[in-house]
Amino acid sequence: MVGVPRLGRKWPGVARAAVTVAVPGLAGVLAGAGPVSAIATLGAFAVVYGETRPYRVRWRAVGIVGCVLVALAGLGAAVGSVVHSAVAAGGSAWWPMLVVLTMTVVVASCAFVVDALRLGAPGAFLMLLTLEIASSLPVAGVPVATIVGWTAIGAVAALAVAMSGAIVRPRTAERTAVAAAVAAVEAVCEENSAAHRRAAVHDLHAAWQCLHDAGLVGSEHPLVRALQSAHARCATVLHGVDHHEADPEDDLRPQVPLHRPSVRYRLARAAHPDGRSVTVVLRLLVAGPVAGGVAVAAGLGRPDWAVITAAMILHQGPDRILGSYRAAHRFVGTVLGLALLAGLSLFDVRGAALVLVCAAMMAGIEAYLVRNYGLAMVFITPLALILGALGTPADLVLVSRERLVETVIGVVVAFAVMWGVLPRAHRRILVDADDQVAGTIDRIVAADARELAELRRDLEFDLHASTAAAITAAHTEPAWTARRWAEHRRLHERGYRILAGR
């Protein structure tokens, strides 16, 4: 629950996250903008999405995410403004369902793209959080244009800070990725345990993709040579080990991993009705309205909190075991976050203090979001509540009680959806993933030389997706997965023989 895996030199990213919030926010306070300058935090979330990427592609990732965050802040603020005006005029208590439905559609769309492209953490979370916080700001009297403007300022600051080291240390991301992979391989050579093998395979693949993004693979750059050496050592250690169950180690072969396929291919592949991404989307489309509807029916003030709780448990994949861990992390992290909020309420959190608190919370989020979701929630909870009200809540007891109840609703709904909606989805996902591998193999057999390079990339991607599907199925229904294992294994061996040119 509280374990935090090592992730290399983390403090520079933590510092960048804090600076991205503090600089525009404090500048706004000094210019007389007041507490609204803290809204730049919403755009500053973009900096997190560039941390592990080479500068060659980092600017594009941060820039695209920044634009998405600005658009979502505008959407959330506009919907929140309509709902606030309607409720203030004596409208139905069910008006907040408009925010709930908007959040549901947004998180389902973002989760599909993130899962299809295999973007990994933080995934759709900060995007949905941006929309949620923006939807609550009109209650504090903040105009929609002000919310959009400050979010845009934060996004620009995120891009500037993310690229700030490009001249001084242009290969930081590549060196960090290769160093992590080499260290993981050394660990597995010293102690050939399952945990060390999984870490080594993960870090090697991540490092190769980083070098692909940097345009270094195929050159004689020292980082490429170092990674090739580590890869060869790890492949030797794992060679000949017969795995009788799904394991990420199946995807480490002697040959250098290929670059990921095109965006178009990954999105098209994910659109298969029986695929993993569609399953995630369908569960989110059920969980959001149910969680929000229960919260509204119970008379709670923030049904969006129940929605984001359920969404964050479900959006990272269909694995019930991992989903259960995320649910526990969400609940415990929220409780501790509310305790931290209670401590902050003892102080006058306004103006520059508000900005500095947001910067500190942002640093905590960057430090733990990828490594331990529960610890990240300790910082996310007070950030969302303080930023949404532009200060500490006036009635801390009421806010804490309602947010806790809404968290429980979200967790319960997420559990019900995980187990009750498409309960045998893991079977369909694995069969679909293996069918994709078989189909790509057939296309390679019939292809001419001009098509082979692209098809080989597609095949390797499909093989990795098939392994992930097998792991999910093994977690969910071990007996069924064991019966299918021999067929799955034969297909994988054929695929990797093709990739190896044999």
JSON list of N, CA and C in Angstrom, two decimals, residues 106-132:
[
{"chain": "A", "resi": 106, "resn": "VAL", "atom": "N", "xyz": [-16.03, 12.83, -21.25]},
{"chain": "A", "resi": 106, "resn": "VAL", "atom": "CA", "xyz": [-14.63, 13.26, -21.39]},
{"chain": "A", "resi": 106, "resn": "VAL", "atom": "C", "xyz": [-13.67, 12.17, -20.94]},
{"chain": "A", "resi": 107, "resn": "VAL", "atom": "N", "xyz": [-13.93, 11.57, -19.78]},
{"chain": "A", "resi": 107, "resn": "VAL", "atom": "CA", "xyz": [-12.98, 10.57, -19.28]},
{"chain": "A", "resi": 107, "resn": "VAL", "atom": "C", "xyz": [-13.02, 9.32, -20.16]},
{"chain": "A", "resi": 108, "resn": "ALA", "atom": "N", "xyz": [-14.19, 8.96, -20.70]},
{"chain": "A", "resi": 108, "resn": "ALA", "atom": "CA", "xyz": [-14.26, 7.81, -21.59]},
{"chain": "A", "resi": 108, "resn": "ALA", "atom": "C", "xyz": [-13.46, 8.07, -22.87]},
{"chain": "A", "resi": 109, "resn": "SER", "atom": "N", "xyz": [-13.59, 9.27, -23.42]},
{"chain": "A", "resi": 109, "resn": "SER", "atom": "CA", "xyz": [-12.85, 9.62, -24.64]},
{"chain": "A", "resi": 109, "resn": "SER", "atom": "C", "xyz": [-11.35, 9.66, -24.39]},
{"chain": "A", "resi": 110, "resn": "CYS", "atom": "N", "xyz": [-10.95, 10.35, -23.31]},
{"chain": "A", "resi": 110, "resn": "CYS", "atom": "CA", "xyz": [-9.51, 10.46, -23.00]},
{"chain": "A", "resi": 110, "resn": "CYS", "atom": "C", "xyz": [-8.92, 9.09, -22.67]},
{"chain": "A", "resi": 111, "resn": "ALA", "atom": "N", "xyz": [-9.66, 8.28, -21.91]},
{"chain": "A", "resi": 111, "resn": "ALA", "atom": "CA", "xyz": [-9.15, 6.95, -21.54]},
{"chain": "A", "resi": 111, "resn": "ALA", "atom": "C", "xyz": [-8.97, 6.07, -22.76]},
{"chain": "A", "resi": 112, "resn": "PHE", "atom": "N", "xyz": [-9.87, 6.19, -23.73]},
{"chain": "A", "resi": 112, "resn": "PHE", "atom": "CA", "xyz": [-9.72, 5.40, -24.96]},
{"chain": "A", "resi": 112, "resn": "PHE", "atom": "C", "xyz": [-8.42, 5.76, -25.68]},
{"chain": "A", "resi": 113, "resn": "VAL", "atom": "N", "xyz": [-8.17, 7.05, -25.84]},
{"chain": "A", "resi": 113, "resn": "VAL", "atom": "CA", "xyz": [-6.97, 7.49, -26.55]},
{"chain": "A", "resi": 113, "resn": "VAL", "atom": "C", "xyz": [-5.71, 7.08, -25.78]},
{"chain": "A", "resi": 114, "resn": "VAL", "atom": "N", "xyz": [-5.71, 7.30, -24.47]},
{"chain": "A", "resi": 114, "resn": "VAL", "atom": "CA", "xyz": [-4.55, 6.97, -23.65]},
{"chain": "A", "resi": 114, "resn": "VAL", "atom": "C", "xyz": [-4.27, 5.47, -23.69]},
{"chain": "A", "resi": 115, "resn": "ASP", "atom": "N", "xyz": [-5.33, 4.65, -23.56]},
{"chain": "A", "resi": 115, "resn": "ASP", "atom": "CA", "xyz": [-5.14, 3.20, -23.56]},
{"chain": "A", "resi": 115, "resn": "ASP", "atom": "C", "xyz": [-4.74, 2.71, -24.94]},
{"chain": "A", "resi": 116, "resn": "ALA", "atom": "N", "xyz": [-5.35, 3.27, -25.98]},
{"chain": "A", "resi": 116, "resn": "ALA", "atom": "CA", "xyz": [-5.03, 2.84, -27.34]},
{"chain": "A", "resi": 116, "resn": "ALA", "atom": "C", "xyz": [-3.58, 3.14, -27.70]},
{"chain": "A", "resi": 117, "resn": "LEU", "atom": "N", "xyz": [-3.09, 4.29, -27.30]},
{"chain": "A", "resi": 117, "resn": "LEU", "atom": "CA", "xyz": [-1.73, 4.70, -27.64]},
{"chain": "A", "resi": 117, "resn": "LEU", "atom": "C", "xyz": [-0.70, 4.18, -26.65]},
{"chain": "A", "resi": 118, "resn": "ARG", "atom": "N", "xyz": [-1.16, 3.53, -25.58]},
{"chain": "A", "resi": 118, "resn": "ARG", "atom": "CA", "xyz": [-0.29, 2.99, -24.52]},
{"chain": "A", "resi": 118, "resn": "ARG", "atom": "C", "xyz": [0.59, 4.10, -23.93]},
{"chain": "A", "resi": 119, "resn": "LEU", "atom": "N", "xyz": [-0.07, 5.21, -23.56]},
{"chain": "A", "resi": 119, "resn": "LEU", "atom": "CA", "xyz": [0.68, 6.36, -23.04]},
{"chain": "A", "resi": 119, "resn": "LEU", "atom": "C", "xyz": [1.07, 6.19, -21.58]},
{"chain": "A", "resi": 120, "resn": "GLY", "atom": "N", "xyz": [0.38, 5.33, -20.85]},
{"chain": "A", "resi": 120, "resn": "GLY", "atom": "CA", "xyz": [0.74, 5.10, -19.46]},
{"chain": "A", "resi": 120, "resn": "GLY", "atom": "C", "xyz": [0.36, 6.25, -18.55]},
{"chain": "A", "resi": 121, "resn": "ALA", "atom": "N", "xyz": [0.84, 6.18, -17.30]},
{"chain": "A", "resi": 121, "resn": "ALA", "atom": "CA", "xyz": [0.52, 7.19, -16.30]},
{"chain": "A", "resi": 121, "resn": "ALA", "atom": "C", "xyz": [1.13, 8.54, -16.69]},
{"chain": "A", "resi": 122, "resn": "PRO", "atom": "N", "xyz": [0.47, 9.67, -16.32]},
{"chain": "A", "resi": 122, "resn": "PRO", "atom": "CA", "xyz": [-0.76, 9.77, -15.52]},
{"chain": "A", "resi": 122, "resn": "PRO", "atom": "C", "xyz": [-2.03, 9.56, -16.31]},
{"chain": "A", "resi": 123, "resn": "GLY", "atom": "N", "xyz": [-1.95, 9.23, -17.57]},
{"chain": "A", "resi": 123, "resn": "GLY", "atom": "CA", "xyz": [-3.12, 8.90, -18.34]},
{"chain": "A", "resi": 123, "resn": "GLY", "atom": "C", "xyz": [-4.14, 10.02, -18.41]},
{"chain": "A", "resi": 124, "resn": "ALA", "atom": "N", "xyz": [-5.42, 9.65, -18.24]},
{"chain": "A", "resi": 124, "resn": "ALA", "atom": "CA", "xyz": [-6.51, 10.62, -18.36]},
{"chain": "A", "resi": 124, "resn": "ALA", "atom": "C", "xyz": [-6.80, 11.33, -17.05]},
{"chain": "A", "resi": 125, "resn": "PHE", "atom": "N", "xyz": [-6.09, 10.99, -15.99]},
{"chain": "A", "resi": 125, "resn": "PHE", "atom": "CA", "xyz": [-6.46, 11.48, -14.66]},
{"chain": "A", "resi": 125, "resn": "PHE", "atom": "C", "xyz": [-6.41, 13.01, -14.55]},
{"chain": "A", "resi": 126, "resn": "LEU", "atom": "N", "xyz": [-5.27, 13.61, -14.88]},
{"chain": "A", "resi": 126, "resn": "LEU", "atom": "CA", "xyz": [-5.13, 15.05, -14.72]},
{"chain": "A", "resi": 126, "resn": "LEU", "atom": "C", "xyz": [-6.04, 15.81, -15.69]},
{"chain": "A", "resi": 127, "resn": "MET", "atom": "N", "xyz": [-6.38, 15.20, -16.80]},
{"chain": "A", "resi": 127, "resn": "MET", "atom": "CA", "xyz": [-7.32, 15.83, -17.72]},
{"chain": "A", "resi": 127, "resn": "MET", "atom": "C", "xyz": [-8.71, 15.93, -17.09]},
{"chain": "A", "resi": 128, "resn": "LEU", "atom": "N", "xyz": [-9.16, 14.82, -16.51]},
{"chain": "A", "resi": 128, "resn": "LEU", "atom": "CA", "xyz": [-10.47, 14.83, -15.85]},
{"chain": "A", "resi": 128, "resn": "LEU", "atom": "C", "xyz": [-10.46, 15.72, -14.61]},
{"chain": "A", "resi": 129, "resn": "LEU", "atom": "N", "xyz": [-9.35, 15.73, -13.89]},
{"chain": "A", "resi": 129, "resn": "LEU", "atom": "CA", "xyz": [-9.24, 16.58, -12.71]},
{"chain": "A", "resi": 129, "resn": "LEU", "atom": "C", "xyz": [-9.34, 18.06, -13.09]},
{"chain": "A", "resi": 130, "resn": "THR", "atom": "N", "xyz": [-8.74, 18.42, -14.22]},
{"chain": "A", "resi": 130, "resn": "THR", "atom": "CA", "xyz": [-8.83, 19.80, -14.70]},
{"chain": "A", "resi": 130, "resn": "THR", "atom": "C", "xyz": [-10.28, 20.20, -14.96]},
{"chain": "A", "resi": 131, "resn": "LEU", "atom": "N", "xyz": [-11.01, 19.33, -15.66]},
{"chain": "A", "resi": 131, "resn": "LEU", "atom": "CA", "xyz": [-12.41, 19.62, -15.95]},
{"chain": "A", "resi": 131, "resn": "LEU", "atom": "C", "xyz": [-13.22, 19.73, -14.65]},
{"chain": "A", "resi": 132, "resn": "GLU", "atom": "N", "xyz": [-12.95, 18.81, -13.72]},
{"chain": "A", "resi": 132, "resn": "GLU", "atom": "CA", "xyz": [-13.70, 18.80, -12.46]},
{"chain": "A", "resi": 132, "resn": "GLU", "atom": "C", "xyz": [-13.48, 20.09, -11.66]}
]
